[in-house]
Phi, psi and omega in degrees: 000136181292139180254106183296337179287346183296333179260008187267152171251128185237132173250127176244111180286140181062028187270041185256348180202167174056227182300317181299319178294323177296321178293313180301317180296320181296319178292322178297318179293336177278358175098003180280158168276121188244132178234125175254153179220135180196174180288327182238146180289162180291146175290326178235099180303146180256133180299131179086004181241124178268156180234140174227130178290134181198131172267107185291351177271006179249092186305316178300321179293322179295315179297319180294321180299311182288326179297331182279349181286137177290330177199164176206130180249328184219133172243123175251110179274089184257332186304135179166194180128175181195150169280162175282119184204123175291150185305315185286355182269003179210160179277171184297326181298322180290319177294326179297328179294325177295317179294321178300312183295320188266347181233312184288319181294323173297324176295316180300312181294319181295318178295320180293331182268355190307308186294320175302310185293325179295317178296322183276353189051053186267202183213159176240135174242115175272136175262101180264199184206151173298341177297339178277353182251353185214168175304144184228065181298136183090346176210048187296318180295322177297313178300318179296320179295318181291327174296317177295326180296318179297320178291320177301315180298318180296321178290318176301318183301326179281312183294323188260003175287152001268002186288325185234128173268141180226126180222165181235134168268120177263101191264137175267213183284134185236138179274097177242184178298337182269358183304318179300331178292328182273324191243355170088036175092184185303318181294319179294318179297319179296319180294317179294321180300326181291345178276350181269130182308323179279358171082010178203162171284158175292155169259154176307327179295328178296316179292320179300317180298321179293322178295317178299318178301311183296332180274349188270170177294341177297339179249028186300335180254017180251117176207145183075016185259159173242116179260117183276121178243077188222014176068020180107356176088206185244135176294129179302132185299328185295336181294332179273347181259330184279159176235079183296145178263120180273124180299145177282111184299322182293323179293320178300320181297322180293322181293328182282000000 
């Protein structure tokens, strides 16, 4: 079967480690020409993935980067992240930088890539987070940015249709090299994994496969959508606190 991604050029922002590297690797394995951009090069280069240094918070540099590309079919806005920090432990300017990285830079890159993608009738994949759908204590600015990113993607999908499709991956917990910092080592990761209905954290390859799907012809009629890659989500806390009373089936039968 012919693979339409084999002739495609894909840019993955921040695709040098963790989830971004998994996405870049998935597109490379699908046969696309993959280019990642970030401030620092990857510690472990990935076969079939090119790297270009770029500070995505520098709009003129971002515009120059995309203008120099001969073509572009897919943009994956993956760059982002945040340290764990309570709101009252930092000033507004520091929280604003988190919002800039996770919301403004995807907008900057998307606008810079617009004409390329319009000519190619391409697509944009935003890498969002479950933090944008629920309270996010310790990363409130990040959660707010990811909530805004999903709305931005939905609005783009309407404004830029039918030439450009825009979708969001709503990503849950992922097992990357940084997972021990978040969950406290193997025991912590195992404990957190048990809270996921599918029984494990996502792998970067899981997110990569979902990104490839959204960019492919298999998703040709999908735009403005949010695809949840979270292993089934989170078990409602009240289920572990409540003591539901199960009706006695035999008693019900007698009453009837």
